[in-house]
Coordinates of C-alpha atoms and ligand atoms in Angstrom, one line a residue:
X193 CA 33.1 -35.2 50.4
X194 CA 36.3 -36.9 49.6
X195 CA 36.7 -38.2 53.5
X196 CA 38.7 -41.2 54.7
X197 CA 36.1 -43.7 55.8
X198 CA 38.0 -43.6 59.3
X199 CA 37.4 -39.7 59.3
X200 CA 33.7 -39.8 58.3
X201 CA 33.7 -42.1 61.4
X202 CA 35.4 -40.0 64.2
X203 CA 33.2 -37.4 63.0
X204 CA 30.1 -40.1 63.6
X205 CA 31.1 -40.6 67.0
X206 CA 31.9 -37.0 67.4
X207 CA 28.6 -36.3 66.4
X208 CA 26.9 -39.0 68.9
X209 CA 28.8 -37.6 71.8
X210 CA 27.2 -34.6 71.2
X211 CA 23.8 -35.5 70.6
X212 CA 24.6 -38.2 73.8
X213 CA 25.1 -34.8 76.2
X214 CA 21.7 -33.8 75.4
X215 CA 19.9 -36.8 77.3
X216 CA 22.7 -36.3 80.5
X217 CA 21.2 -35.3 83.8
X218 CA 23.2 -32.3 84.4
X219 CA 20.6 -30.8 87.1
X220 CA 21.6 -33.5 89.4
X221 CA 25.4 -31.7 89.5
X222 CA 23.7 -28.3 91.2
X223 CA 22.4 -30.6 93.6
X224 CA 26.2 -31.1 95.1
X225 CA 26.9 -30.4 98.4
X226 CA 30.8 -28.9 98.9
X227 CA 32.0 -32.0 99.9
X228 CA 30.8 -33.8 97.6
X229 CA 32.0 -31.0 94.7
X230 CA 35.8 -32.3 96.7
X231 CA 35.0 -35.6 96.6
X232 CA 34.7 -35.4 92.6
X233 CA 37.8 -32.8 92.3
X234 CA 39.4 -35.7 93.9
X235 CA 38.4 -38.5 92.1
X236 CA 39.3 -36.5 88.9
X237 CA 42.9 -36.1 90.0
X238 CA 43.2 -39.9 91.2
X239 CA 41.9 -40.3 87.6
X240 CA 45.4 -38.3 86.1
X241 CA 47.6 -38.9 88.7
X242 CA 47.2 -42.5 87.4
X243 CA 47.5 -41.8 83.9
X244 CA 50.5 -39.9 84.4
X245 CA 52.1 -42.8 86.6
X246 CA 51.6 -44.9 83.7
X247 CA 52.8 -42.4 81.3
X248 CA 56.1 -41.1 82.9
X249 CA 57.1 -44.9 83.3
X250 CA 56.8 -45.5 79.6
X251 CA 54.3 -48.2 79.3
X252 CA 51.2 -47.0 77.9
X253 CA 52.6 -46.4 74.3
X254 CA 53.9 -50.2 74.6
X255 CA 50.2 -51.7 75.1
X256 CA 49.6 -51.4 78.4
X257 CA 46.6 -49.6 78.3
X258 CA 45.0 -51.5 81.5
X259 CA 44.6 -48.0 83.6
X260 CA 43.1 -47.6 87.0
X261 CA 40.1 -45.3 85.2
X262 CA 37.7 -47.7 85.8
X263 CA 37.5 -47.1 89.5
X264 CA 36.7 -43.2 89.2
X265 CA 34.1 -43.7 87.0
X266 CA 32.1 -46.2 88.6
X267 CA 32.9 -45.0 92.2
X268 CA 31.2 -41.2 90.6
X269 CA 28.0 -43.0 88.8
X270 CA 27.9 -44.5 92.2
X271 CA 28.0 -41.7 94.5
X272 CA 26.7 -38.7 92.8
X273 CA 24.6 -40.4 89.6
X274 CA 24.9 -40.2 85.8
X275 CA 25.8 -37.3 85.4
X276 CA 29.4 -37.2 87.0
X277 CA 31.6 -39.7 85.6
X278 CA 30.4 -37.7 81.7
X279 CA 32.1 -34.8 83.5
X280 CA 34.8 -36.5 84.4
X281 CA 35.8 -37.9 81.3
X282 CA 35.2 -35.1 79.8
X283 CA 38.0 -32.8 81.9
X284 CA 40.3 -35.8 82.7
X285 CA 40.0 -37.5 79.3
X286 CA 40.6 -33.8 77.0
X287 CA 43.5 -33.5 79.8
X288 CA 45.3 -37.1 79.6
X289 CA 44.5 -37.3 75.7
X290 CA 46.3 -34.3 75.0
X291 CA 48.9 -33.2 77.2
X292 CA 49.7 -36.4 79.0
X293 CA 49.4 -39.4 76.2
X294 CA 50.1 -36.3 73.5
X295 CA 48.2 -38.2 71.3
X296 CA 47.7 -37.1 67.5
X297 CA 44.6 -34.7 67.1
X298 CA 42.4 -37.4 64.9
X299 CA 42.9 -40.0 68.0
X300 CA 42.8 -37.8 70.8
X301 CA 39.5 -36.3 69.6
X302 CA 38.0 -39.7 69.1
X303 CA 38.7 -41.1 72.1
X304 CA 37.2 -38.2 74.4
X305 CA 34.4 -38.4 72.2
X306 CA 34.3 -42.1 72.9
X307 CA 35.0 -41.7 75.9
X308 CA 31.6 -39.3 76.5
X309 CA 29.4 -41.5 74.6
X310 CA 30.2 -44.5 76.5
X311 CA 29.4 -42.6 79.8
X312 CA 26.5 -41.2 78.6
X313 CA 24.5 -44.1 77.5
X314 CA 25.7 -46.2 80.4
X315 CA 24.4 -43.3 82.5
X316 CA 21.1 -43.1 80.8
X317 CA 20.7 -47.1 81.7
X318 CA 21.8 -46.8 85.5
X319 CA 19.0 -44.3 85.4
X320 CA 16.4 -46.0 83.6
X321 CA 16.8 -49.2 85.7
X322 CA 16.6 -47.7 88.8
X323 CA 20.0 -46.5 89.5
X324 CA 20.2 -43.7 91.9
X325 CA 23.0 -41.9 93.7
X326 CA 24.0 -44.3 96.8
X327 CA 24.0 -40.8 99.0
X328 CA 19.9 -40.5 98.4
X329 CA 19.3 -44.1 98.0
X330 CA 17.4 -46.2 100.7
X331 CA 18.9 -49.2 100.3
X332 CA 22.2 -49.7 98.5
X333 CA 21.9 -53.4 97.1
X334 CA 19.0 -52.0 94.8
X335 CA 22.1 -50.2 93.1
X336 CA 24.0 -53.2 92.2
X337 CA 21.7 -54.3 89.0
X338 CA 22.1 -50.6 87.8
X339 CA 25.6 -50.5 88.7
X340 CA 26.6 -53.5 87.0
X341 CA 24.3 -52.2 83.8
X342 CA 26.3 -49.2 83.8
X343 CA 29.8 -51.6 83.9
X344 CA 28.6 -53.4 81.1
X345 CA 26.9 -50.5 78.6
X346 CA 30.2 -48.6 79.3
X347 CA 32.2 -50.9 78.4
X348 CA 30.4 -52.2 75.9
X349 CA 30.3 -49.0 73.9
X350 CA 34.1 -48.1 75.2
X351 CA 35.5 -51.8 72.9
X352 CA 33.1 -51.7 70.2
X353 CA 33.9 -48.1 69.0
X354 CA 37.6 -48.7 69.2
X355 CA 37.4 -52.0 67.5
X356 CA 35.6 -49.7 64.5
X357 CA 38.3 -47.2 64.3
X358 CA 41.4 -49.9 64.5
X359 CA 39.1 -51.7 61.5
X360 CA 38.8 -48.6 59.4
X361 CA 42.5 -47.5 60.0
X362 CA 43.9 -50.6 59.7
X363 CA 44.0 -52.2 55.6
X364 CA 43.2 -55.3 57.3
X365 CA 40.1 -57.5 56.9
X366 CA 37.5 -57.5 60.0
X367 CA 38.6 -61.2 61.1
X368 CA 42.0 -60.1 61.4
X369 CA 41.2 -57.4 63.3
X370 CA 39.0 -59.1 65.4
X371 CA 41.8 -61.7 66.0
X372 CA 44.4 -59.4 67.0
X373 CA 41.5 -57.1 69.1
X374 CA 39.6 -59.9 70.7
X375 CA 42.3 -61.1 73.3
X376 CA 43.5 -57.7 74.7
X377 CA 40.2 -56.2 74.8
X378 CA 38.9 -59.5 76.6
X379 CA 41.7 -59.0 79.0
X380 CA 40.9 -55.9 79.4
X381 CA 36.9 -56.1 80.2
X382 CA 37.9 -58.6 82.8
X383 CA 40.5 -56.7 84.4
X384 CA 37.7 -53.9 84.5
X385 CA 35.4 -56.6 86.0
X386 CA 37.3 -57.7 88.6
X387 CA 38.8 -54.4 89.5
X388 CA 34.8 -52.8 89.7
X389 CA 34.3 -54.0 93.7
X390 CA 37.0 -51.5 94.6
X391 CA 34.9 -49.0 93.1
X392 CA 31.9 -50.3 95.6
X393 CA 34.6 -50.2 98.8
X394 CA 35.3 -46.6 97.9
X395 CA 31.8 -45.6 97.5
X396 CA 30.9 -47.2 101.0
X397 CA 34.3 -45.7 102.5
X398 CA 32.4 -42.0 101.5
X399 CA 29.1 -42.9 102.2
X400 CA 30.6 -43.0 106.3
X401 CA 33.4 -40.4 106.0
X402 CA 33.0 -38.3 103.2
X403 CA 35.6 -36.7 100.8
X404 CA 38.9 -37.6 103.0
X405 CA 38.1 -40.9 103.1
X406 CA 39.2 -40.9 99.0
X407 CA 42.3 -40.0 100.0
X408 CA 43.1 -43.0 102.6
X409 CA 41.7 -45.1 99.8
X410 CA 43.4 -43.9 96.8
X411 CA 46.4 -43.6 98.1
X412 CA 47.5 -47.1 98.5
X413 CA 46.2 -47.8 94.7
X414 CA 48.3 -45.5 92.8
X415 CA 51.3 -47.0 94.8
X416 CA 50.1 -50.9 94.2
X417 CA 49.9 -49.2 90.1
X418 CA 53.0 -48.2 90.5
X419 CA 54.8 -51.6 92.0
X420 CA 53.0 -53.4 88.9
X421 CA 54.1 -50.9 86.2
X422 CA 57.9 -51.4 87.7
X423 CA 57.3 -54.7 87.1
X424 CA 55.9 -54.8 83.8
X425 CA 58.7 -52.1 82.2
X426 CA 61.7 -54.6 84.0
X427 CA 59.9 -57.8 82.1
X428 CA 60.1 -55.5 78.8
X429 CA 63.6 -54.2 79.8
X430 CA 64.5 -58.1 79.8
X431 CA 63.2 -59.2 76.6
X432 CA 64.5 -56.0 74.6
X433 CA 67.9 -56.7 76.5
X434 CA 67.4 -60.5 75.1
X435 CA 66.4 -59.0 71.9
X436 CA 69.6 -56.8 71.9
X437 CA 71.8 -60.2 72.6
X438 CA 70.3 -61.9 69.8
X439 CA 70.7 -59.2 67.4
X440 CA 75.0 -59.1 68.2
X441 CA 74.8 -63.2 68.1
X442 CA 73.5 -62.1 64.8
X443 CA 75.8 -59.8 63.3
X444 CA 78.8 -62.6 64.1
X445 CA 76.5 -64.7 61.5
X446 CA 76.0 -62.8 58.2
X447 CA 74.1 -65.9 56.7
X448 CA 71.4 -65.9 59.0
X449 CA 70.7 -62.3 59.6
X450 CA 67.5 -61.8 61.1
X451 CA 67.1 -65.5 61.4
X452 CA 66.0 -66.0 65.4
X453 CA 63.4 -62.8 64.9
X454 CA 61.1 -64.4 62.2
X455 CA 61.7 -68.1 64.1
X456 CA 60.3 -66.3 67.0
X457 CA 57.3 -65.1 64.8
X458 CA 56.8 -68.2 62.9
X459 CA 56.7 -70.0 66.1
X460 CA 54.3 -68.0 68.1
X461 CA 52.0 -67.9 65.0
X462 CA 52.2 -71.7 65.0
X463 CA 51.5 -72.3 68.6
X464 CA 48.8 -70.2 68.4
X465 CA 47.3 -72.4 65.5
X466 CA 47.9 -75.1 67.9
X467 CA 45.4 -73.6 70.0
X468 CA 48.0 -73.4 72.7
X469 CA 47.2 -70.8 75.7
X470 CA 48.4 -67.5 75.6
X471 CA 51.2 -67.8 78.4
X472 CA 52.5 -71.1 76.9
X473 CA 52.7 -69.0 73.0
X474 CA 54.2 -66.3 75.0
X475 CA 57.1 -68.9 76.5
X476 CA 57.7 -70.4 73.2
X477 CA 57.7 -67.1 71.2
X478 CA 60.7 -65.9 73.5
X479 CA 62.1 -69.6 73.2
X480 CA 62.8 -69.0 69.8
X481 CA 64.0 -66.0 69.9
X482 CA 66.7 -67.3 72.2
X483 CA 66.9 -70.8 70.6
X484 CA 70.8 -70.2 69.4
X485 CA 71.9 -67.7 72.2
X486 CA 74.5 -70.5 72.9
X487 CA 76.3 -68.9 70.1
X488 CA 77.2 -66.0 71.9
X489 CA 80.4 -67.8 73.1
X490 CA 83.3 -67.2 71.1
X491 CA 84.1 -71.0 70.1
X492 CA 81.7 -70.9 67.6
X493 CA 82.8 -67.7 66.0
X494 CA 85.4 -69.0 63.5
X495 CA 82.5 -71.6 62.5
X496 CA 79.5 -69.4 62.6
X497 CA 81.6 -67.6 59.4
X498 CA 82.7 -70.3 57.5
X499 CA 81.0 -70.6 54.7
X500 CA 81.3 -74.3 53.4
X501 CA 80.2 -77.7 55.2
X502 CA 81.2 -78.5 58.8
X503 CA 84.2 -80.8 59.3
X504 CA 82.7 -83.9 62.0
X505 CA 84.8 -82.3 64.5
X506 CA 83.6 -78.7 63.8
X507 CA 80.1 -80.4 63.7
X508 CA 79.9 -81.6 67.0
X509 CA 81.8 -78.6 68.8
X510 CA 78.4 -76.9 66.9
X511 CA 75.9 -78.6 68.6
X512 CA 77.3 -77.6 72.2
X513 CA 75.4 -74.3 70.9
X514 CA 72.4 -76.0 72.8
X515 CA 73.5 -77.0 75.7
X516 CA 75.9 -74.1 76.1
X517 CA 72.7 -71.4 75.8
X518 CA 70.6 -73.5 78.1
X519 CA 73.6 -72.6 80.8
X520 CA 73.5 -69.3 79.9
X521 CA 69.7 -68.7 80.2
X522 CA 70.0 -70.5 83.7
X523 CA 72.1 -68.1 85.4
X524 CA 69.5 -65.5 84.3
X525 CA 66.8 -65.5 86.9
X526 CA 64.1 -64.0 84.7
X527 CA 63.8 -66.5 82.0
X528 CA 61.3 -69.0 82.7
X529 CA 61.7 -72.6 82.8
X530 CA 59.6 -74.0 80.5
X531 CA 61.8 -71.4 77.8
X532 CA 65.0 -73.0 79.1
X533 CA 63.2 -76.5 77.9
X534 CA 62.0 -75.3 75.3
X535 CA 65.8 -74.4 73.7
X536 CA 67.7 -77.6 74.9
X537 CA 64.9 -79.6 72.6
X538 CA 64.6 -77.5 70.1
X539 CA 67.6 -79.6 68.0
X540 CA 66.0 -83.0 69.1
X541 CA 64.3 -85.2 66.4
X542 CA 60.8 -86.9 67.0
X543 CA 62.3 -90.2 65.7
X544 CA 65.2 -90.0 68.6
X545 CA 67.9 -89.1 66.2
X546 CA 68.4 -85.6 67.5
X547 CA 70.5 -83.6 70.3
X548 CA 71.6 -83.6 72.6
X549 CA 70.0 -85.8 74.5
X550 CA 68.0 -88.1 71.6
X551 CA 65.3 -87.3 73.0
X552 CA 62.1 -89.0 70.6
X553 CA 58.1 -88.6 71.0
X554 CA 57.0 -87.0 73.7
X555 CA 59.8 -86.6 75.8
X556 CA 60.2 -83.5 73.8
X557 CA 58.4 -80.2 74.6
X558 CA 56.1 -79.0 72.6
X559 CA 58.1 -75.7 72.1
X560 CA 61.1 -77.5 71.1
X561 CA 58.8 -79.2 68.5
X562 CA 57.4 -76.1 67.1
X563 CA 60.8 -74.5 67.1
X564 CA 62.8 -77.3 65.4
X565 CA 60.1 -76.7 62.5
X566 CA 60.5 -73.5 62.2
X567 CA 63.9 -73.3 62.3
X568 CA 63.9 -75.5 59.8
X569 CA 61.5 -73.6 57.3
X570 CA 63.2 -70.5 57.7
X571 CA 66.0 -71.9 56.8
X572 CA 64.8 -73.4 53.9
X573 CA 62.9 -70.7 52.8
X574 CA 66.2 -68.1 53.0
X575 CA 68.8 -67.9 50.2
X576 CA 72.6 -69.6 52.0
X577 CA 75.6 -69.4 50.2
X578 CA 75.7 -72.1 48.6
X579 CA 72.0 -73.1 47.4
X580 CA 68.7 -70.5 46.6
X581 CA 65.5 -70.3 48.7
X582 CA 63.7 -73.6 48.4
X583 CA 60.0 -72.5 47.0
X584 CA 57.1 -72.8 49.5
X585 CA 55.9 -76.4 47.3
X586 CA 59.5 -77.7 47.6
X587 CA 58.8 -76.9 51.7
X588 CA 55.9 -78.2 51.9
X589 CA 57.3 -81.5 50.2
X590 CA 60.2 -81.7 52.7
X591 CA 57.8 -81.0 56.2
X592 CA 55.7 -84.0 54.5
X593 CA 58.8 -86.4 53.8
X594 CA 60.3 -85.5 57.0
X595 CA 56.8 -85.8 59.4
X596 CA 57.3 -88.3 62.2
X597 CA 61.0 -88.4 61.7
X598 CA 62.7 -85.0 62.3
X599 CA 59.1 -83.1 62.5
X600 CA 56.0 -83.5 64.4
X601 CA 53.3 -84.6 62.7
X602 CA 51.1 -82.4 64.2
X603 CA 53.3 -79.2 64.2
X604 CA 53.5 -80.1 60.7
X605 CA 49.9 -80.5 59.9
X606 CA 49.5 -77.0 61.8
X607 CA 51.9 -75.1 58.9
X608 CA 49.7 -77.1 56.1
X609 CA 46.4 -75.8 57.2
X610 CA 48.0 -72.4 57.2
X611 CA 48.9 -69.9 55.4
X612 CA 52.3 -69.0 57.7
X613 CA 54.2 -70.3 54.9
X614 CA 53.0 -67.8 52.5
X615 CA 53.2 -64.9 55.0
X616 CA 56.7 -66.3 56.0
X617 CA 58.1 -65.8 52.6
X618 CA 56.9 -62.2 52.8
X619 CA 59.1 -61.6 56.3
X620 CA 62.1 -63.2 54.9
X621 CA 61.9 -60.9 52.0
X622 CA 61.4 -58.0 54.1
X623 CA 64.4 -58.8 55.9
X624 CA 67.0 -59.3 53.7
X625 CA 66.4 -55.8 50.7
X626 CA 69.5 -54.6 50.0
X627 CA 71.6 -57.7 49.4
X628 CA 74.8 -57.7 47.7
X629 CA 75.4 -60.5 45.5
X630 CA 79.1 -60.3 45.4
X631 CA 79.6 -61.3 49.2
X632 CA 78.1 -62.9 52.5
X633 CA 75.4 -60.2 53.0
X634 CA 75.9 -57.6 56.0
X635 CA 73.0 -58.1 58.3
X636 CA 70.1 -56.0 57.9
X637 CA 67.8 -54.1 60.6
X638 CA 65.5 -57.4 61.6
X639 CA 61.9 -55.9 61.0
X640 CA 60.2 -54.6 63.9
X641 CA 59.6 -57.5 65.9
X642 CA 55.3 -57.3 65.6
X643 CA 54.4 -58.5 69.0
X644 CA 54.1 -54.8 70.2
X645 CA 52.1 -54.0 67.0
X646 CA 49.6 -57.2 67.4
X647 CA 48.8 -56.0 71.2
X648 CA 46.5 -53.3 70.0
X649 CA 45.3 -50.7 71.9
X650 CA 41.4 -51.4 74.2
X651 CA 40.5 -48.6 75.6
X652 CA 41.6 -46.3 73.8
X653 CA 42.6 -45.9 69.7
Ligands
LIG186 FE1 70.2 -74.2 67.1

């Protein structure tokens, strides 16, 4: 059969699913009293009211995939035994797949097939280590070990068959994969750790009042979901209003087109080399994508477009760039202050030779660092008007001779161990097809900026 290795694979999983039903205790559904038939009914709506509060705000196609689906399951396994949360997955999962996340046929089908497996072998666990429904059981911290089984199988299965079908799908080597796949999807495991006792609260909740109780318990969740999906969509609204500012700065400057995008890249790739932690890349990535958003004011227009060598006087009216986006960024309350530091160093030499402030050593932020390097090498890795491209030895040679005077020695060392220079060259060519020789170049789309595409997807494919 001439099938894509990633098809052979959803039709693997498919498969398991199937043969996973088989060992399901379905019996124990008949057993349901009505009230307990209401309490599920309910639990599955909780389950898609939630996805479609995360839907209809336009966040789960940006990464978010941290749902509150968690709590459903475990509160069903809980309450009414192995059997329940595979039914539940099963309607709610066919139901958000395909008409609420609309996904595409290939991923839909995978991920309620996933979605089974996953329940169905953490449910065969609870029930081989003892797990019984909390409603029959005679003591209910006996249920914990079982319980916490079932956390782990599920989620277990849940990552490792989506880290499969992002490998197989993706042309990308297993390491990378794993690189991009191994900080969301730990993220996301803890999120479903720490969010699991709510599951135990419900589950007592019911155990004294029965189906209504679900209700008073919900309730207040999907509106806490919805007060942390308003503020995750206005931080995204910022930074693709930021990204919208940088991109007219941009089009004022037709040498640089694309510029502040790949520093941004560059610099979060670096950072991350660093071994910095994630919110600290996270500042500095957005510092350098706002390192020259002081050039939004219209002084620097007539200079931006000159295409020969600064005058002194034009020189120094140039370098107010810094200080003059550092008081921009201030009056914005969102932007954080450690970004704010992070572009009024990023023009200051380790050697104290910089501005505006000569700043030397470690008075200067680490961002700043990083970004006055990569400024620098994109720079000197982009065609100007008035010299070519330096090659990526001729780069290397110039971070070298400059280390400990305009560069930090150790940002430096961090883009010679790498290979960012090498898959910098690759970005800058990507950004600038299309040139025309005969004058400055109109600016070109910037690509896609990847920090979207690097969050991939736990949870679901
Ligand atoms: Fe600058």
């Amino acid at each position: 059969m001439g099938l894509a290795p990633v098809h052979r694979y959803v039709l693997l999983v498919c498969a398991a699913a199937a043969a996973s039903v088989l060992i399901v205790p379905w019996q124990d559904l008949a057993g349901l009293s009505l009230s307990d038939i209401i309490g599920l009914a309910l639990l599955m709506a909780f389950t898609l009211l939630a996805e479609r509060l995360a839907v209809g705000m336009s966040v789960v196609s940006r990464g978010s995939t941290q749902t509150l689906t968690f709590i459903p399951i475990l509160t069903c396994v809980l309450l009414f035994g192995p059997a329940a949360p595979v039914l539940l997955m099963v309607i709610t999962g066919s139901l958000a797949e395909f008409y609420i996340r609309r996904k595409e046929t290939l991923k839909a089908v995978f991920n309620v097939a996933q979605y089974v497996l996953s329940t169905s072998l953490a449910g065969w666990t609870f029930a081989l280590s003892g797990g019984v429904p909390v409603l029959h059981a005679d003591t209910f911290p006996l249920q914990l070990g079982p319980f916490l089984l079932f956390l782990l199988v599920a989620m277990g299965i849940n990552q490792g068959t989506v880290f499969i079908a992002i490998t197989l799908s993706q042309a990308a080597r297993v390491t990378e994969v794993w690189t991009k796949f191994v900080g969301p999807a730990g993220t996301n495991a803890l999120y479903d750790l720490l969010i699991s006792p709510i599951a135990i609260i419900v589950t007592f909740v019911y155990w004294q009042a029965s189906w209504p109780s679900l209700i008073l318990s919900l309730l207040p969740l999907l509106f806490i979901r919805r007060a942390y999906l308003n503020a995750y969509r206005l931080e995204h609204a910022n930074r693709d209003l930021l990204k919208a500012l940088v991109k007219a700065i941009e089009t004022r400057d037709p040498y640089t087109s694309g510029h502040s995008q790949r520093v941004a890249g560059l610099a979060s790739r670096i950072a991350q080399q660093l071994g910095l932690s994630r919110q600290n890349v996270e500042w500095i990535e957005t510092a350098a994508l706002l390192h020259d958003v002081g050039k939004i004011d219209a002084r620097y227009t007539d200079i931006l477009r000159k295409p020969d060598s600064l005058s002194p006087e034009e020189r120094a009216k140039m370098q107010s760039h810094v200080t003059k986006g550092v008081e921009l960024l201030r009056s914005l309350s969102s932007v954080p202050e450690e970004v704010i530091l992070s572009v009024l160093h990023h023009h200051e030499r380790v050697d104290g030779r910089g501005y505006p402030a000569r700043l030397s050593g470690d008075q200067i932020s680490i961002g700043g660092k990083i970004i006055m390097v990569c400024d620098s090498v994109d720079a000197m890795l982009s065609d100007r008007p008035y010299r070519q491209a330096l090659s990526i030895e001729q780069v290397r040679e110039q971070l070298r001779e400059h280390a400990e005077r305009q560069f930090d020695s150790r940002v430096v060392h961090a883009v010679l161990e790498s290979r960012v220079l090498e898959e910098h060259v690759e970005t800058v060519r990507a950004s600038v097809t299309g040139k025309d020789e005969s004058r400055p170049q109109r600016p070109s789309a910037p690509p896609e900026h990847t920090r979207q595409q690097r969050r991939l997807a736990a949870l679901s494919f």
